Short mmCIF file of C-alpha atoms in Angstrom, two decimals:
data_model
loop_
_atom_site.label_atom_id
_atom_site.label_comp_id
_atom_site.label_asym_id
_atom_site.label_seq_id
_atom_site.Cartn_x
_atom_site.Cartn_y
_atom_site.Cartn_z
CA MET A 1 46.16 -1.03 41.49
CA SER A 2 45.64 -4.55 39.87
CA GLU A 3 44.42 -4.55 36.41
CA ARG A 4 43.74 -1.55 34.18
CA ALA A 5 40.37 -1.03 32.72
CA TYR A 6 40.62 0.90 29.38
CA LEU A 7 37.29 2.78 29.03
CA ASP A 8 38.11 5.32 26.32
CA ALA A 9 37.35 3.26 23.18
CA ALA A 10 35.67 6.37 21.58
CA SER A 11 39.14 7.91 21.48
CA ALA A 12 40.88 5.01 20.05
CA GLU A 13 40.48 1.11 20.13
CA SER A 14 43.38 -1.19 20.47
CA LEU A 15 44.25 -2.95 17.24
CA HIS A 16 41.86 -5.76 16.32
CA PRO A 17 43.56 -9.20 16.41
CA ALA A 18 42.28 -9.70 12.89
CA ALA A 19 43.89 -6.50 11.79
CA ARG A 20 47.22 -7.25 13.51
CA GLU A 21 47.96 -10.53 11.41
CA ILE A 22 47.07 -8.67 8.09
CA LEU A 23 49.19 -5.66 9.03
CA LEU A 24 52.26 -7.66 9.82
CA SER A 25 52.05 -9.71 6.50
CA ALA A 26 51.23 -6.49 4.48
CA LEU A 27 54.30 -4.83 5.89
CA ASP A 28 56.33 -7.33 3.90
CA SER A 29 54.15 -7.56 0.79
CA GLY A 30 52.62 -4.08 0.46
CA TRP A 31 55.56 -1.62 0.88
CA ALA A 32 55.98 -0.69 -2.80
CA ASP A 33 54.38 2.36 -4.47
CA PRO A 34 51.06 1.21 -5.72
CA ALA A 35 51.24 3.71 -8.56
CA ARG A 36 54.16 1.89 -10.13
CA LEU A 37 53.84 -0.71 -12.94
CA HIS A 38 56.47 -3.14 -11.82
CA HIS A 39 55.95 -6.43 -9.94
CA GLU A 40 56.13 -5.00 -6.41
CA GLY A 41 54.11 -1.99 -7.26
CA ARG A 42 51.40 -4.24 -8.75
CA ASN A 43 51.35 -6.27 -5.53
CA ALA A 44 50.94 -3.12 -3.28
CA ARG A 45 48.09 -2.10 -5.73
CA LEU A 46 46.29 -5.34 -5.40
CA LEU A 47 46.27 -4.94 -1.65
CA LEU A 48 45.25 -1.40 -1.78
CA ASP A 49 42.43 -2.31 -4.22
CA ASN A 50 41.46 -5.17 -1.82
CA ALA A 51 41.31 -2.83 1.18
CA ARG A 52 39.11 -0.42 -0.87
CA ALA A 53 36.77 -3.21 -1.87
CA VAL A 54 36.37 -4.43 1.62
CA LEU A 55 35.73 -0.92 3.14
CA ALA A 56 33.32 -0.06 0.29
CA ASP A 57 31.34 -3.35 1.02
CA ALA A 58 31.24 -2.53 4.72
CA LEU A 59 29.86 0.95 3.96
CA GLY A 60 27.48 -0.21 1.35
CA VAL A 61 28.95 1.74 -1.41
CA ARG A 62 31.08 1.05 -4.71
CA PRO A 63 34.78 0.80 -4.41
CA ASP A 64 35.40 3.81 -6.71
CA GLU A 65 33.30 5.77 -4.27
CA VAL A 66 35.76 5.28 -1.47
CA TYR A 67 38.90 7.52 -0.94
CA LEU A 68 41.53 6.54 1.63
CA THR A 69 43.12 9.43 3.68
CA SER A 70 45.75 9.69 6.39
CA SER A 71 43.19 10.16 9.22
CA GLY A 72 39.62 10.80 9.84
CA THR A 73 40.51 14.52 10.38
CA ALA A 74 42.32 14.53 7.05
CA ALA A 75 39.36 13.12 5.36
CA ILE A 76 37.22 15.98 6.72
CA HIS A 77 39.75 18.57 6.10
CA SER A 78 40.11 17.69 2.50
CA GLY A 79 36.62 16.35 1.61
CA LEU A 80 34.44 19.22 3.10
CA PRO A 81 36.33 22.01 1.20
CA ALA A 82 36.50 19.83 -1.91
CA VAL A 83 32.62 19.57 -1.99
CA ALA A 84 32.23 23.33 -1.06
CA ALA A 85 34.60 24.41 -3.83
CA ALA A 86 32.70 22.41 -6.49
CA ARG A 87 29.57 24.52 -5.39
CA ARG A 88 31.22 27.82 -5.27
CA ARG A 89 28.89 29.13 -8.00
CA VAL A 90 25.85 28.35 -5.92
CA GLY A 91 27.29 29.89 -2.57
CA SER A 92 29.73 29.39 0.25
CA THR A 93 27.50 28.93 3.18
CA ILE A 94 28.22 25.74 5.28
CA VAL A 95 25.28 24.76 7.54
CA HIS A 96 26.46 22.62 10.47
CA SER A 97 25.36 21.48 13.87
CA ALA A 98 26.91 23.28 16.91
CA VAL A 99 28.08 19.70 18.19
CA GLU A 100 30.09 18.69 15.11
CA HIS A 101 33.78 17.37 15.82
CA SER A 102 36.34 20.24 15.78
CA ALA A 103 37.60 18.92 12.44
CA VAL A 104 34.23 19.88 10.87
CA LEU A 105 34.21 23.27 12.63
CA HIS A 106 37.67 24.04 11.61
CA ALA A 107 37.06 22.84 7.92
CA ALA A 108 33.91 24.89 7.80
CA ALA A 109 35.39 28.08 9.11
CA ALA A 110 38.37 27.83 6.78
CA THR A 111 36.14 27.10 3.67
CA GLY A 112 33.14 29.45 3.70
CA THR A 113 30.61 31.16 5.96
CA ALA A 114 29.61 28.95 8.61
CA ALA A 115 25.97 28.77 9.67
CA GLU A 116 25.60 26.90 12.99
CA VAL A 117 22.49 25.31 13.94
CA GLY A 118 21.79 24.77 17.71
CA VAL A 119 20.90 21.58 19.65
CA ASP A 120 18.61 20.69 22.49
CA SER A 121 19.73 19.73 25.90
CA LEU A 122 20.16 16.07 24.70
CA GLY A 123 22.51 17.13 21.97
CA ARG A 124 19.95 16.61 19.05
CA ILE A 125 19.97 19.22 16.25
CA ASP A 126 17.12 21.92 16.11
CA GLN A 127 15.19 20.48 13.14
CA ASP A 128 13.27 23.57 12.26
CA ALA A 129 16.47 25.63 12.23
CA PHE A 130 18.34 23.14 10.25
CA SER A 131 15.57 22.96 7.55
CA ALA A 132 15.30 26.91 7.53
CA GLN A 133 19.08 27.22 7.03
CA VAL A 134 19.50 24.55 4.37
CA THR A 135 16.67 26.00 2.25
CA GLN A 136 18.33 29.56 2.16
CA PRO A 137 19.96 30.53 -1.02
CA GLY A 138 23.87 30.14 -1.23
CA VAL A 139 24.24 27.04 0.77
CA ALA A 140 27.36 24.99 -0.51
CA LEU A 141 26.82 21.98 1.83
CA ALA A 142 25.39 20.81 5.13
CA ALA A 143 27.31 18.79 7.68
CA ILE A 144 25.75 16.56 10.49
CA GLN A 145 27.57 13.93 12.40
CA ALA A 146 25.90 10.58 12.53
CA ALA A 147 26.14 10.63 16.26
CA ASN A 148 28.02 12.75 18.79
CA HIS A 149 31.50 11.63 19.72
CA GLU A 150 31.22 13.06 23.20
CA VAL A 151 27.69 12.31 24.49
CA GLY A 152 26.59 9.51 21.97
CA THR A 153 23.37 11.10 20.85
CA ARG A 154 22.37 10.08 17.21
CA GLN A 155 21.36 12.83 14.77
CA PRO A 156 18.46 12.38 12.45
CA ILE A 157 20.50 11.55 9.34
CA ALA A 158 17.79 10.03 7.23
CA TRP A 159 15.65 13.09 7.86
CA ALA A 160 18.51 15.45 7.14
CA ALA A 161 19.25 13.67 3.82
CA GLU A 162 15.63 14.16 2.72
CA ILE A 163 15.74 17.88 3.52
CA CYS A 164 19.00 18.30 1.78
CA ALA A 165 18.02 16.23 -1.30
CA GLN A 166 14.75 18.49 -1.65
CA ALA A 167 16.98 21.58 -1.45
CA GLY A 168 19.74 20.13 -3.72
CA VAL A 169 22.42 20.59 -0.90
CA PRO A 170 25.05 17.82 -0.52
CA LEU A 171 25.01 16.36 2.88
CA PHE A 172 28.42 15.62 4.54
CA VAL A 173 28.23 13.09 7.41
CA ASP A 174 31.00 12.68 9.86
CA ALA A 175 30.42 9.07 10.96
CA ALA A 176 33.75 8.57 12.78
CA ALA A 177 31.97 7.79 16.19
CA SER A 178 29.55 5.38 14.61
CA ILE A 179 31.23 3.24 11.96
CA GLY A 180 31.85 -0.34 13.09
CA ARG A 181 29.50 0.14 16.16
CA ASP A 182 26.17 1.56 15.03
CA ALA A 183 24.38 1.48 11.61
CA VAL A 184 24.42 4.83 9.70
CA PRO A 185 21.36 5.49 7.54
CA GLY A 186 21.92 6.39 3.94
CA GLY A 187 21.04 9.23 1.85
CA TRP A 188 24.24 11.23 2.43
CA SER A 189 26.48 12.61 -0.21
CA VAL A 190 29.81 12.33 1.60
CA LEU A 191 30.75 10.27 4.71
CA ALA A 192 33.92 10.47 6.66
CA ALA A 193 35.30 7.91 9.02
CA SER A 194 38.50 6.98 11.11
CA ALA A 195 39.95 3.49 11.32
CA HIS A 196 41.40 3.69 14.88
CA LYS A 197 37.90 4.24 16.13
CA TRP A 198 36.90 0.76 14.90
CA GLY A 199 40.15 -1.10 15.89
CA GLY A 200 42.16 -0.46 12.75
CA PRO A 201 45.46 1.28 12.94
CA ALA A 202 45.91 5.06 13.46
CA GLY A 203 46.75 6.93 10.30
CA VAL A 204 43.90 5.75 8.09
CA GLY A 205 40.75 7.81 7.41
CA LEU A 206 38.20 7.37 4.62
CA LEU A 207 35.84 9.47 2.58
CA ALA A 208 32.79 7.82 0.84
CA VAL A 209 31.50 9.96 -1.98
CA ARG A 210 28.41 9.04 -3.66
CA LYS A 211 28.24 9.19 -7.41
CA GLY A 212 26.92 12.50 -8.65
CA THR A 213 28.52 14.44 -5.78
CA ARG A 214 30.95 16.82 -7.41
CA LEU A 215 34.37 17.46 -5.97
CA SER A 216 36.95 20.16 -6.47
CA PRO A 217 39.92 19.34 -4.21
CA ALA A 218 41.01 22.61 -2.72
CA TRP A 219 44.62 22.05 -1.90
CA PRO A 220 47.76 21.23 -4.06
CA VAL A 221 46.74 17.98 -5.64
CA ASP A 222 48.52 14.90 -7.08
CA GLU A 223 47.30 11.90 -8.97
CA ARG A 224 46.40 9.88 -5.74
CA GLU A 225 42.82 9.35 -4.46
CA ASP A 226 41.49 11.86 -7.16
CA GLY A 227 43.41 14.62 -5.45
CA LEU A 228 41.87 14.08 -2.03
CA SER A 229 44.91 12.51 -0.25
CA PRO A 230 48.28 13.46 -1.60
CA GLY A 231 51.33 11.21 -1.26
CA HIS A 232 52.22 7.58 -1.20
CA PRO A 233 49.39 5.69 0.66
CA ASN A 234 50.06 3.50 3.71
CA VAL A 235 48.92 0.33 2.03
CA PRO A 236 49.53 -2.05 5.00
CA ALA A 237 47.63 0.26 7.31
CA ALA A 238 44.70 0.52 4.76
CA LEU A 239 44.50 -3.28 4.53
CA ALA A 240 44.60 -3.71 8.28
CA ALA A 241 41.86 -1.05 8.58
CA ALA A 242 39.73 -2.88 6.12
CA ALA A 243 40.20 -6.34 8.06
CA ALA A 244 39.53 -4.54 11.41
CA LEU A 245 36.20 -3.17 10.01
CA GLN A 246 35.16 -6.49 8.42
CA ALA A 247 35.90 -8.33 11.67
CA ARG A 248 34.21 -5.72 13.88
CA LEU A 249 30.96 -5.69 11.81
CA GLN A 250 30.74 -9.55 12.38
CA GLU A 251 30.85 -8.81 16.12
CA ALA A 252 28.76 -5.59 15.95
CA GLU A 253 25.35 -7.07 16.86
CA ALA A 254 26.58 -9.05 19.89
CA LEU A 255 28.69 -5.98 21.13
CA ASP A 256 25.74 -3.58 20.66
CA LYS A 257 23.45 -5.65 22.76
CA GLN A 258 26.13 -6.09 25.43
CA HIS A 259 27.35 -2.45 25.42
CA ARG A 260 23.84 -1.01 25.42
CA ALA A 261 22.85 -3.17 28.54
CA TRP A 262 26.04 -2.27 30.36
CA ILE A 263 25.72 1.47 29.59
CA ASP A 264 22.13 1.53 30.69
CA GLU A 265 23.14 -0.10 34.05
CA LEU A 266 26.12 2.41 34.45
CA ARG A 267 23.74 5.32 33.64
CA ARG A 268 21.27 4.14 36.38
CA ARG A 269 24.15 3.58 38.97
CA VAL A 270 25.87 6.83 38.35
CA ALA A 271 22.67 8.78 38.80
CA ALA A 272 21.62 6.76 41.90
CA ASP A 273 24.89 6.75 43.65
CA ILE A 274 26.29 10.19 43.22
CA ALA A 275 24.68 13.41 44.46
CA ASP A 276 24.48 16.41 42.09
CA VAL A 277 25.49 14.51 39.00
CA GLU A 278 24.04 15.28 35.53
CA VAL A 279 24.03 12.26 33.05
CA VAL A 280 23.92 13.80 29.58
CA GLY A 281 22.94 12.72 26.13
CA ASP A 282 20.02 10.85 24.71
CA PRO A 283 19.40 7.72 27.01
CA ASP A 284 18.04 5.55 24.14
CA ASP A 285 18.75 7.07 20.58
CA ARG A 286 22.42 6.95 20.98
CA LEU A 287 25.55 5.16 20.35
CA PRO A 288 25.72 1.83 22.22
CA HIS A 289 29.06 2.29 23.94
CA VAL A 290 29.16 5.86 25.32
CA LEU A 291 28.09 7.34 28.64
CA THR A 292 28.82 10.93 29.61
CA PHE A 293 28.10 12.66 32.93
CA SER A 294 29.14 15.72 34.86
CA CYS A 295 29.63 16.00 38.66
CA LEU A 296 29.03 19.30 40.18
CA TYR A 297 31.93 20.95 42.19
CA VAL A 298 34.35 18.49 40.68
CA ASP A 299 37.48 19.35 38.59
CA GLY A 300 37.13 16.97 35.57
CA GLU A 301 40.91 16.63 35.02
CA ALA A 302 41.33 15.72 38.74
CA LEU A 303 38.61 13.06 38.39
CA VAL A 304 40.27 11.65 35.31
CA THR A 305 43.61 11.55 37.09
CA ALA A 306 42.03 10.01 40.28
CA LEU A 307 40.34 7.22 38.09
CA ASP A 308 43.64 6.65 36.23
CA ALA A 309 45.22 6.08 39.53
CA GLU A 310 42.56 3.47 40.27
CA GLY A 311 43.21 1.85 36.82
CA PHE A 312 40.47 3.28 34.86
CA SER A 313 41.09 5.11 31.67
CA VAL A 314 38.53 7.71 30.66
CA SER A 315 38.33 11.15 28.89
CA SER A 316 36.85 14.42 29.89
CA GLY A 317 35.30 17.30 28.15
CA SER A 318 36.07 19.68 31.05
CA ALA A 319 38.73 22.51 30.84
CA CYS A 320 39.50 22.91 34.45
CA THR A 321 43.21 23.77 33.93
CA ALA A 322 44.88 26.83 32.53
CA SER A 323 46.24 24.72 29.57
CA THR A 324 42.79 24.52 27.91
CA LEU A 325 41.04 27.63 26.99
CA ARG A 326 37.50 26.59 26.72
CA PRO A 327 35.36 23.60 27.89
CA SER A 328 33.83 21.17 25.47
CA HIS A 329 31.82 23.16 22.80
CA VAL A 330 29.46 20.13 22.80
CA LEU A 331 28.57 20.32 26.41
CA ALA A 332 28.27 24.12 26.13
CA ALA A 333 26.01 23.93 23.15
CA MET A 334 23.77 21.50 25.06
CA GLY A 335 23.79 23.86 28.16
CA VAL A 336 24.78 21.08 30.40
CA LEU A 337 27.37 21.21 33.24
CA THR A 338 30.86 21.24 31.71
CA HIS A 339 32.98 20.80 34.80
CA GLY A 340 33.49 17.40 36.45
CA ASN A 341 32.81 15.88 33.11
CA VAL A 342 33.67 12.26 32.31
CA ARG A 343 33.11 10.15 29.22
CA VAL A 344 33.16 6.44 29.59
CA SER A 345 33.31 4.33 26.31
CA LEU A 346 33.38 0.62 26.02
CA GLY A 347 35.47 -1.42 23.52
CA ARG A 348 35.34 -4.88 22.26
CA THR A 349 37.39 -6.24 25.18
CA THR A 350 35.53 -4.39 27.97
CA THR A 351 34.20 -6.71 30.67
CA TYR A 352 31.22 -6.55 32.96
CA GLU A 353 33.61 -6.88 36.00
CA GLU A 354 35.35 -3.51 34.78
CA ILE A 355 32.18 -1.49 34.59
CA ASP A 356 30.85 -2.92 37.74
CA ARG A 357 34.13 -2.03 39.53
CA PHE A 358 34.09 1.50 37.91
CA ALA A 359 30.55 2.01 39.35
CA GLN A 360 31.72 0.94 42.79
CA VAL A 361 34.75 3.09 42.74
CA LEU A 362 33.48 6.20 41.26
CA PRO A 363 31.17 7.63 44.06
CA GLY A 364 34.20 7.50 46.62
CA LEU A 365 36.49 9.35 44.27
CA VAL A 366 33.77 12.03 43.56
CA ARG A 367 33.21 12.46 47.38
CA ARG A 368 37.05 12.82 48.05
CA ILE A 369 37.53 15.46 45.41
CA ARG A 370 34.57 17.43 46.65
CA ALA A 371 35.76 17.16 50.14
CA GLU A 372 39.22 18.56 49.16
CA VAL A 373 37.33 21.83 48.04
CA GLY A 374 35.07 21.96 51.06
CA MET A 375 32.04 20.54 49.38
CA MET B 1 19.65 42.51 49.45
CA ASN B 2 22.43 41.43 47.25
CA LEU B 3 25.86 39.83 47.98
CA ASP B 4 28.75 40.53 45.44
CA LEU B 5 31.16 37.70 44.70
CA ASP B 6 34.22 38.35 42.63
CA CYS B 7 35.34 35.29 40.95
CA ARG B 8 37.46 36.88 38.14
CA GLY B 9 40.61 34.96 37.51
CA LEU B 10 39.22 31.70 39.14
CA LEU B 11 39.06 28.68 36.86
CA CYS B 12 36.24 26.05 36.73
CA PRO B 13 34.86 24.68 38.95
CA LEU B 14 35.85 27.37 41.61
CA PRO B 15 33.27 30.04 40.59
CA VAL B 16 30.42 27.51 40.98
CA ILE B 17 31.96 26.35 44.39
CA LYS B 18 32.23 29.92 45.68
CA LEU B 19 28.57 30.44 44.56
CA ALA B 20 27.37 27.39 46.33
CA GLN B 21 29.29 28.22 49.46
CA ALA B 22 27.93 31.78 49.52
CA LEU B 23 24.31 30.76 49.10
CA PRO B 24 23.49 30.13 52.83
CA ALA B 25 24.72 33.77 53.51
CA VAL B 26 21.84 35.31 51.72
CA ALA B 27 18.20 34.92 52.61
CA VAL B 28 15.56 33.28 50.37
CA GLY B 29 14.50 35.84 47.87
CA ASP B 30 17.90 37.70 48.02
CA THR B 31 20.40 37.72 45.21
CA ILE B 32 24.15 36.92 44.58
CA THR B 33 26.02 38.87 41.83
CA ILE B 34 28.95 36.86 40.67
CA LEU B 35 31.67 38.32 38.47
CA ALA B 36 33.29 35.37 36.58
CA ASP B 37 35.47 35.51 33.51
CA ASP B 38 36.20 31.83 33.15
CA PRO B 39 34.58 30.64 29.90
CA ALA B 40 33.06 27.58 31.58
CA ALA B 41 31.04 29.84 33.96
CA ALA B 42 28.72 30.80 31.11
CA THR B 43 27.42 27.38 31.02
CA ASP B 44 28.16 26.14 34.49
CA ILE B 45 26.44 28.99 36.46
CA PRO B 46 23.06 28.55 34.59
CA ALA B 47 23.54 24.68 34.86
CA TRP B 48 24.07 24.93 38.65
CA CYS B 49 20.90 27.12 39.01
CA ARG B 50 18.99 24.36 37.08
CA MET B 51 20.42 21.54 39.10
CA ARG B 52 20.09 23.17 42.50
CA ALA B 53 16.73 24.71 41.65
CA GLN B 54 17.84 28.39 42.20
CA GLU B 55 16.97 31.26 39.83
CA LEU B 56 19.21 32.68 37.24
CA VAL B 57 18.05 36.40 37.09
CA SER B 58 20.57 37.44 34.41
CA ALA B 59 23.84 36.59 32.64
CA LEU B 60 25.66 39.22 30.78
CA ASP B 61 29.19 40.24 30.19
CA HIS B 62 30.81 37.81 32.74
CA GLN B 63 28.18 39.01 35.43
CA TYR B 64 25.67 36.64 36.79
CA VAL B 65 22.83 37.46 39.06
CA VAL B 66 21.26 34.53 41.02
CA ARG B 67 18.32 34.59 43.38
CA ARG B 68 18.18 32.10 46.20
CA LEU B 69 14.76 30.27 45.88
CA THR B 70 15.21 27.61 48.55
#
């Protein structure tokens, strides 16, 4: 094994160089409590305000509409129940797609009565069913992801926002897989995202809440972030997250073009060079950097391990070991093969040489694993 | 004619591998009844039928009936 190729950017990207410098200097200047009135506290507060302003600008919202949390999951776990609680007089039904991130599924199940809307074989929401559910009485909110984290398929957010606006239902958009890589249409009431997905540090999430959306935080609250994120915020990390997103958006157009071309090529080569393979997700209306496929008769974790030994880092939605109870709920909802599953996702430092080598190595590994089980 | 295949306790992708390996043992038009309690089988056996152009006759309570078409 010579060099490693990290092809799991959809799980986490390495820290953006622009964020690294900012983080190191903010560790020295932004450690104090931003709620305090002394010199050090005011310095920290300035950095936090700066981070919020940059993030707001990147998302196209006002700074006072941005709340910083301790992760994307925490943003969803605090934000979704807070929107639902403010609508408890209307009802407690939470309409969501079957392919939401588990953070949304868990928050919905813990908050009210979940009304799940199915998807087609590409992973796109059943629009008739969504529309029918949202217009029922008693809906607290609807949750749809901007694009799927496992298969890359975009959801019709602009359309959903119109349906929700007509019904007077807040739309909660989990945009964690998209922000920094793919433009997210407007019209939503609340948007959640996660910094380590765009090259910021882990431990920073955000909620953008449009004015007019009522919130009633559902857990013990303090004075921070209007009760949406208790405790002393990680100011250096927030500032680094903002710097990373700003830098990332400047590169987004070039990376989008490059990643789309490479994923298109990889999609063609995987389908052509491997027998009995199912490439999943929308081929066009999708995130630029994600490719997911499933190989018949292959243990997904064995394939991840074999690829790792060849220097490739990828993830899998398969559950071919006793340690995981169920395969990916996303693949199951789409009705596509769940075993032998691999997700490849490209980052800002991915090279063509890496994906070319991946496409060359993969078919032999699949053949070897199949041969081991007599296929 | 029907062939019974007990795949209970086997984890993915083994039930689908057993099914594929058993297919040549039945004639075109005959069926294989698979018992499989692995949660992945609920998605993967129908997906196999689609990918390999075989017919899924029924899928109920961990029991799948597949007809050989080719």
